[in-house]
Amino acid sequence: MAALPIRTLHVLAMTVLVGGTTVLWYSYRSGAITSLAPARQFEWLFWGGVGVLVFTGVGNLGALGPPGPGTDWGRTLLAKLTIVVALIGGSVVRTLLLVRASDRKGTFDDLSPALRRTLSRAYGATGTVLLTIVVLAEVLAHG
């Protein structure tokens, strides 16, 4: 009975991360927003969401029991966890780039073209990695 709320929270947290990251990527790419404020605010939400995903992911594993790495399910889980670690590492870099940019200027247009491109690509890459994790989660849930 307790597994359903944990799974629901897990899915909702991932939905917020994918949606927020995609909105920021598209908004910066298209020039719809020029301030760094939305990205700075989203970073707090992003890292809180990652925390929720980690805790609920551990809760989901606790409910399911850890599989052996020799099974297809176990190998898929290992691939997903490896990508999650890469996501966290890449997101630390993205957040540090955002902090650096925020210290320089308050608007996105005032940043160097190289840094603007890097931040836009970083949100695009984050969204792509998050969607890859969603696909692996679907494989784990439904084979």
JSON list of C-alpha atoms in Angstrom, two decimals:
[
{"chain": "A", "resi": 1, "resn": "MET", "atom": "CA", "xyz": [0.00, 0.00, 0.00]},
{"chain": "A", "resi": 2, "resn": "ALA", "atom": "CA", "xyz": [2.84, 2.42, 0.78]},
{"chain": "A", "resi": 3, "resn": "ALA", "atom": "CA", "xyz": [4.47, 1.69, -2.60]},
{"chain": "A", "resi": 4, "resn": "LEU", "atom": "CA", "xyz": [1.82, 3.57, -4.59]},
{"chain": "A", "resi": 5, "resn": "PRO", "atom": "CA", "xyz": [2.40, 7.01, -2.99]},
{"chain": "A", "resi": 6, "resn": "ILE", "atom": "CA", "xyz": [6.16, 6.55, -3.36]},
{"chain": "A", "resi": 7, "resn": "ARG", "atom": "CA", "xyz": [5.82, 5.66, -7.03]},
{"chain": "A", "resi": 8, "resn": "THR", "atom": "CA", "xyz": [3.40, 8.52, -7.63]},
{"chain": "A", "resi": 9, "resn": "LEU", "atom": "CA", "xyz": [5.79, 11.01, -6.03]},
{"chain": "A", "resi": 10, "resn": "HIS", "atom": "CA", "xyz": [8.63, 9.57, -8.12]},
{"chain": "A", "resi": 11, "resn": "VAL", "atom": "CA", "xyz": [6.68, 10.07, -11.36]},
{"chain": "A", "resi": 12, "resn": "LEU", "atom": "CA", "xyz": [5.54, 13.57, -10.38]},
{"chain": "A", "resi": 13, "resn": "ALA", "atom": "CA", "xyz": [9.09, 14.66, -9.53]},
{"chain": "A", "resi": 14, "resn": "MET", "atom": "CA", "xyz": [10.37, 13.40, -12.88]},
{"chain": "A", "resi": 15, "resn": "THR", "atom": "CA", "xyz": [7.52, 15.18, -14.66]},
{"chain": "A", "resi": 16, "resn": "VAL", "atom": "CA", "xyz": [8.49, 18.49, -13.04]},
{"chain": "A", "resi": 17, "resn": "LEU", "atom": "CA", "xyz": [12.16, 18.02, -13.95]},
{"chain": "A", "resi": 18, "resn": "VAL", "atom": "CA", "xyz": [11.52, 17.06, -17.58]},
{"chain": "A", "resi": 19, "resn": "GLY", "atom": "CA", "xyz": [8.94, 19.81, -18.05]},
{"chain": "A", "resi": 20, "resn": "GLY", "atom": "CA", "xyz": [10.95, 22.55, -16.36]},
{"chain": "A", "resi": 21, "resn": "THR", "atom": "CA", "xyz": [14.17, 21.66, -18.13]},
{"chain": "A", "resi": 22, "resn": "THR", "atom": "CA", "xyz": [12.43, 21.53, -21.51]},
{"chain": "A", "resi": 23, "resn": "VAL", "atom": "CA", "xyz": [10.73, 24.88, -20.97]},
{"chain": "A", "resi": 24, "resn": "LEU", "atom": "CA", "xyz": [14.03, 26.53, -20.02]},
{"chain": "A", "resi": 25, "resn": "TRP", "atom": "CA", "xyz": [15.89, 24.98, -22.95]},
{"chain": "A", "resi": 26, "resn": "TYR", "atom": "CA", "xyz": [13.26, 26.11, -25.45]},
{"chain": "A", "resi": 27, "resn": "SER", "atom": "CA", "xyz": [12.83, 29.55, -23.88]},
{"chain": "A", "resi": 28, "resn": "TYR", "atom": "CA", "xyz": [16.53, 30.35, -23.93]},
{"chain": "A", "resi": 29, "resn": "ARG", "atom": "CA", "xyz": [17.02, 28.83, -27.35]},
{"chain": "A", "resi": 30, "resn": "SER", "atom": "CA", "xyz": [14.18, 30.85, -28.88]},
{"chain": "A", "resi": 31, "resn": "GLY", "atom": "CA", "xyz": [14.94, 34.04, -26.94]},
{"chain": "A", "resi": 32, "resn": "ALA", "atom": "CA", "xyz": [11.53, 34.02, -25.23]},
{"chain": "A", "resi": 33, "resn": "ILE", "atom": "CA", "xyz": [13.23, 34.85, -21.93]},
{"chain": "A", "resi": 34, "resn": "THR", "atom": "CA", "xyz": [16.40, 36.89, -21.49]},
{"chain": "A", "resi": 35, "resn": "SER", "atom": "CA", "xyz": [16.82, 36.83, -17.74]},
{"chain": "A", "resi": 36, "resn": "LEU", "atom": "CA", "xyz": [18.76, 34.32, -15.73]},
{"chain": "A", "resi": 37, "resn": "ALA", "atom": "CA", "xyz": [16.17, 34.54, -12.93]},
{"chain": "A", "resi": 38, "resn": "PRO", "atom": "CA", "xyz": [13.98, 31.65, -14.19]},
{"chain": "A", "resi": 39, "resn": "ALA", "atom": "CA", "xyz": [17.02, 29.38, -14.46]},
{"chain": "A", "resi": 40, "resn": "ARG", "atom": "CA", "xyz": [18.27, 30.35, -10.99]},
{"chain": "A", "resi": 41, "resn": "GLN", "atom": "CA", "xyz": [14.84, 29.62, -9.54]},
{"chain": "A", "resi": 42, "resn": "PHE", "atom": "CA", "xyz": [14.52, 26.36, -11.43]},
{"chain": "A", "resi": 43, "resn": "GLU", "atom": "CA", "xyz": [17.89, 25.12, -10.15]},
{"chain": "A", "resi": 44, "resn": "TRP", "atom": "CA", "xyz": [16.44, 25.05, -6.60]},
{"chain": "A", "resi": 45, "resn": "LEU", "atom": "CA", "xyz": [13.45, 23.09, -7.88]},
{"chain": "A", "resi": 46, "resn": "PHE", "atom": "CA", "xyz": [15.71, 20.82, -9.94]},
{"chain": "A", "resi": 47, "resn": "TRP", "atom": "CA", "xyz": [17.95, 19.81, -7.05]},
{"chain": "A", "resi": 48, "resn": "GLY", "atom": "CA", "xyz": [14.97, 19.33, -4.74]},
{"chain": "A", "resi": 49, "resn": "GLY", "atom": "CA", "xyz": [13.39, 17.14, -7.41]},
{"chain": "A", "resi": 50, "resn": "VAL", "atom": "CA", "xyz": [16.59, 15.12, -7.79]},
{"chain": "A", "resi": 51, "resn": "GLY", "atom": "CA", "xyz": [16.55, 14.54, -4.04]},
{"chain": "A", "resi": 52, "resn": "VAL", "atom": "CA", "xyz": [12.95, 13.35, -4.19]},
{"chain": "A", "resi": 53, "resn": "LEU", "atom": "CA", "xyz": [13.82, 11.04, -7.10]},
{"chain": "A", "resi": 54, "resn": "VAL", "atom": "CA", "xyz": [16.75, 9.51, -5.27]},
{"chain": "A", "resi": 55, "resn": "PHE", "atom": "CA", "xyz": [14.79, 8.88, -2.07]},
{"chain": "A", "resi": 56, "resn": "THR", "atom": "CA", "xyz": [11.70, 7.56, -3.84]},
{"chain": "A", "resi": 57, "resn": "GLY", "atom": "CA", "xyz": [13.89, 5.49, -6.16]},
{"chain": "A", "resi": 58, "resn": "VAL", "atom": "CA", "xyz": [15.48, 3.83, -3.15]},
{"chain": "A", "resi": 59, "resn": "GLY", "atom": "CA", "xyz": [11.97, 3.33, -1.74]},
{"chain": "A", "resi": 60, "resn": "ASN", "atom": "CA", "xyz": [10.86, 1.71, -5.00]},
{"chain": "A", "resi": 61, "resn": "LEU", "atom": "CA", "xyz": [13.85, -0.63, -4.93]},
{"chain": "A", "resi": 62, "resn": "GLY", "atom": "CA", "xyz": [13.06, -1.49, -1.33]},
{"chain": "A", "resi": 63, "resn": "ALA", "atom": "CA", "xyz": [9.52, -2.44, -2.32]},
{"chain": "A", "resi": 64, "resn": "LEU", "atom": "CA", "xyz": [10.68, -4.49, -5.31]},
{"chain": "A", "resi": 65, "resn": "GLY", "atom": "CA", "xyz": [13.80, -6.02, -3.81]},
{"chain": "A", "resi": 66, "resn": "PRO", "atom": "CA", "xyz": [17.22, -5.59, -5.39]},
{"chain": "A", "resi": 67, "resn": "PRO", "atom": "CA", "xyz": [17.68, -7.71, -8.53]},
{"chain": "A", "resi": 68, "resn": "GLY", "atom": "CA", "xyz": [20.83, -9.50, -9.45]},
{"chain": "A", "resi": 69, "resn": "PRO", "atom": "CA", "xyz": [23.04, -7.79, -12.04]},
{"chain": "A", "resi": 70, "resn": "GLY", "atom": "CA", "xyz": [22.95, -11.00, -14.08]},
{"chain": "A", "resi": 71, "resn": "THR", "atom": "CA", "xyz": [19.32, -10.50, -15.10]},
{"chain": "A", "resi": 72, "resn": "ASP", "atom": "CA", "xyz": [18.08, -8.30, -17.94]},
{"chain": "A", "resi": 73, "resn": "TRP", "atom": "CA", "xyz": [16.17, -6.21, -15.41]},
{"chain": "A", "resi": 74, "resn": "GLY", "atom": "CA", "xyz": [19.29, -5.82, -13.26]},
{"chain": "A", "resi": 75, "resn": "ARG", "atom": "CA", "xyz": [21.41, -4.76, -16.25]},
{"chain": "A", "resi": 76, "resn": "THR", "atom": "CA", "xyz": [18.78, -2.22, -17.28]},
{"chain": "A", "resi": 77, "resn": "LEU", "atom": "CA", "xyz": [18.66, -0.88, -13.73]},
{"chain": "A", "resi": 78, "resn": "LEU", "atom": "CA", "xyz": [22.46, -0.61, -13.68]},
{"chain": "A", "resi": 79, "resn": "ALA", "atom": "CA", "xyz": [22.35, 1.32, -16.97]},
{"chain": "A", "resi": 80, "resn": "LYS", "atom": "CA", "xyz": [19.69, 3.65, -15.54]},
{"chain": "A", "resi": 81, "resn": "LEU", "atom": "CA", "xyz": [21.66, 4.26, -12.34]},
{"chain": "A", "resi": 82, "resn": "THR", "atom": "CA", "xyz": [24.82, 4.96, -14.36]},
{"chain": "A", "resi": 83, "resn": "ILE", "atom": "CA", "xyz": [22.94, 7.54, -16.42]},
{"chain": "A", "resi": 84, "resn": "VAL", "atom": "CA", "xyz": [21.49, 9.07, -13.22]},
{"chain": "A", "resi": 85, "resn": "VAL", "atom": "CA", "xyz": [25.02, 9.50, -11.85]},
{"chain": "A", "resi": 86, "resn": "ALA", "atom": "CA", "xyz": [26.08, 11.11, -15.15]},
{"chain": "A", "resi": 87, "resn": "LEU", "atom": "CA", "xyz": [23.01, 13.39, -14.97]},
{"chain": "A", "resi": 88, "resn": "ILE", "atom": "CA", "xyz": [23.95, 14.52, -11.49]},
{"chain": "A", "resi": 89, "resn": "GLY", "atom": "CA", "xyz": [27.56, 15.18, -12.53]},
{"chain": "A", "resi": 90, "resn": "GLY", "atom": "CA", "xyz": [26.51, 17.11, -15.61]},
{"chain": "A", "resi": 91, "resn": "SER", "atom": "CA", "xyz": [23.92, 19.06, -13.63]},
{"chain": "A", "resi": 92, "resn": "VAL", "atom": "CA", "xyz": [26.54, 20.13, -11.11]},
{"chain": "A", "resi": 93, "resn": "VAL", "atom": "CA", "xyz": [28.54, 21.57, -14.00]},
{"chain": "A", "resi": 94, "resn": "ARG", "atom": "CA", "xyz": [25.42, 23.27, -15.42]},
{"chain": "A", "resi": 95, "resn": "THR", "atom": "CA", "xyz": [24.55, 24.77, -12.04]},
{"chain": "A", "resi": 96, "resn": "LEU", "atom": "CA", "xyz": [28.10, 26.07, -11.57]},
{"chain": "A", "resi": 97, "resn": "LEU", "atom": "CA", "xyz": [28.00, 27.64, -15.04]},
{"chain": "A", "resi": 98, "resn": "LEU", "atom": "CA", "xyz": [24.72, 29.32, -14.14]},
{"chain": "A", "resi": 99, "resn": "VAL", "atom": "CA", "xyz": [26.18, 30.64, -10.88]},
{"chain": "A", "resi": 100, "resn": "ARG", "atom": "CA", "xyz": [29.19, 31.98, -12.77]},
{"chain": "A", "resi": 101, "resn": "ALA", "atom": "CA", "xyz": [26.91, 33.65, -15.32]},
{"chain": "A", "resi": 102, "resn": "SER", "atom": "CA", "xyz": [24.69, 35.06, -12.57]},
{"chain": "A", "resi": 103, "resn": "ASP", "atom": "CA", "xyz": [27.68, 36.62, -10.86]},
{"chain": "A", "resi": 104, "resn": "ARG", "atom": "CA", "xyz": [28.60, 38.44, -14.07]},
{"chain": "A", "resi": 105, "resn": "LYS", "atom": "CA", "xyz": [25.29, 39.79, -15.36]},
{"chain": "A", "resi": 106, "resn": "GLY", "atom": "CA", "xyz": [21.60, 39.67, -14.55]},
{"chain": "A", "resi": 107, "resn": "THR", "atom": "CA", "xyz": [20.34, 39.06, -18.09]},
{"chain": "A", "resi": 108, "resn": "PHE", "atom": "CA", "xyz": [20.98, 36.26, -20.50]},
{"chain": "A", "resi": 109, "resn": "ASP", "atom": "CA", "xyz": [21.62, 38.62, -23.46]},
{"chain": "A", "resi": 110, "resn": "ASP", "atom": "CA", "xyz": [24.50, 40.33, -21.66]},
{"chain": "A", "resi": 111, "resn": "LEU", "atom": "CA", "xyz": [26.46, 37.09, -21.45]},
{"chain": "A", "resi": 112, "resn": "SER", "atom": "CA", "xyz": [29.13, 36.10, -23.90]},
{"chain": "A", "resi": 113, "resn": "PRO", "atom": "CA", "xyz": [27.80, 34.16, -26.91]},
{"chain": "A", "resi": 114, "resn": "ALA", "atom": "CA", "xyz": [29.89, 31.14, -25.94]},
{"chain": "A", "resi": 115, "resn": "LEU", "atom": "CA", "xyz": [28.47, 31.04, -22.40]},
{"chain": "A", "resi": 116, "resn": "ARG", "atom": "CA", "xyz": [24.91, 31.57, -23.70]},
{"chain": "A", "resi": 117, "resn": "ARG", "atom": "CA", "xyz": [25.33, 28.69, -26.10]},
{"chain": "A", "resi": 118, "resn": "THR", "atom": "CA", "xyz": [26.82, 26.51, -23.38]},
{"chain": "A", "resi": 119, "resn": "LEU", "atom": "CA", "xyz": [23.97, 27.15, -20.94]},
{"chain": "A", "resi": 120, "resn": "SER", "atom": "CA", "xyz": [21.33, 26.59, -23.64]},
{"chain": "A", "resi": 121, "resn": "ARG", "atom": "CA", "xyz": [22.97, 23.34, -24.67]},
{"chain": "A", "resi": 122, "resn": "ALA", "atom": "CA", "xyz": [23.32, 22.28, -21.04]},
{"chain": "A", "resi": 123, "resn": "TYR", "atom": "CA", "xyz": [19.56, 22.50, -20.49]},
{"chain": "A", "resi": 124, "resn": "GLY", "atom": "CA", "xyz": [18.97, 20.67, -23.76]},
{"chain": "A", "resi": 125, "resn": "ALA", "atom": "CA", "xyz": [21.38, 17.92, -22.74]},
{"chain": "A", "resi": 126, "resn": "THR", "atom": "CA", "xyz": [19.77, 17.68, -19.30]},
{"chain": "A", "resi": 127, "resn": "GLY", "atom": "CA", "xyz": [16.35, 17.27, -20.88]},
{"chain": "A", "resi": 128, "resn": "THR", "atom": "CA", "xyz": [17.66, 14.60, -23.26]},
{"chain": "A", "resi": 129, "resn": "VAL", "atom": "CA", "xyz": [19.27, 12.64, -20.43]},
{"chain": "A", "resi": 130, "resn": "LEU", "atom": "CA", "xyz": [16.10, 12.91, -18.34]},
{"chain": "A", "resi": 131, "resn": "LEU", "atom": "CA", "xyz": [14.05, 11.53, -21.23]},
{"chain": "A", "resi": 132, "resn": "THR", "atom": "CA", "xyz": [16.53, 8.67, -21.62]},
{"chain": "A", "resi": 133, "resn": "ILE", "atom": "CA", "xyz": [16.02, 7.87, -17.94]},
{"chain": "A", "resi": 134, "resn": "VAL", "atom": "CA", "xyz": [12.23, 7.92, -18.51]},
{"chain": "A", "resi": 135, "resn": "VAL", "atom": "CA", "xyz": [12.60, 5.41, -21.36]},
{"chain": "A", "resi": 136, "resn": "LEU", "atom": "CA", "xyz": [14.71, 3.11, -19.16]},
{"chain": "A", "resi": 137, "resn": "ALA", "atom": "CA", "xyz": [12.14, 3.45, -16.37]},
{"chain": "A", "resi": 138, "resn": "GLU", "atom": "CA", "xyz": [9.44, 2.39, -18.80]},
{"chain": "A", "resi": 139, "resn": "VAL", "atom": "CA", "xyz": [11.50, -0.65, -19.78]},
{"chain": "A", "resi": 140, "resn": "LEU", "atom": "CA", "xyz": [11.99, -1.52, -16.11]},
{"chain": "A", "resi": 141, "resn": "ALA", "atom": "CA", "xyz": [8.31, -1.11, -15.31]},
{"chain": "A", "resi": 142, "resn": "HIS", "atom": "CA", "xyz": [6.87, -2.95, -18.30]},
{"chain": "A", "resi": 143, "resn": "GLY", "atom": "CA", "xyz": [9.69, -5.03, -19.73]}
]
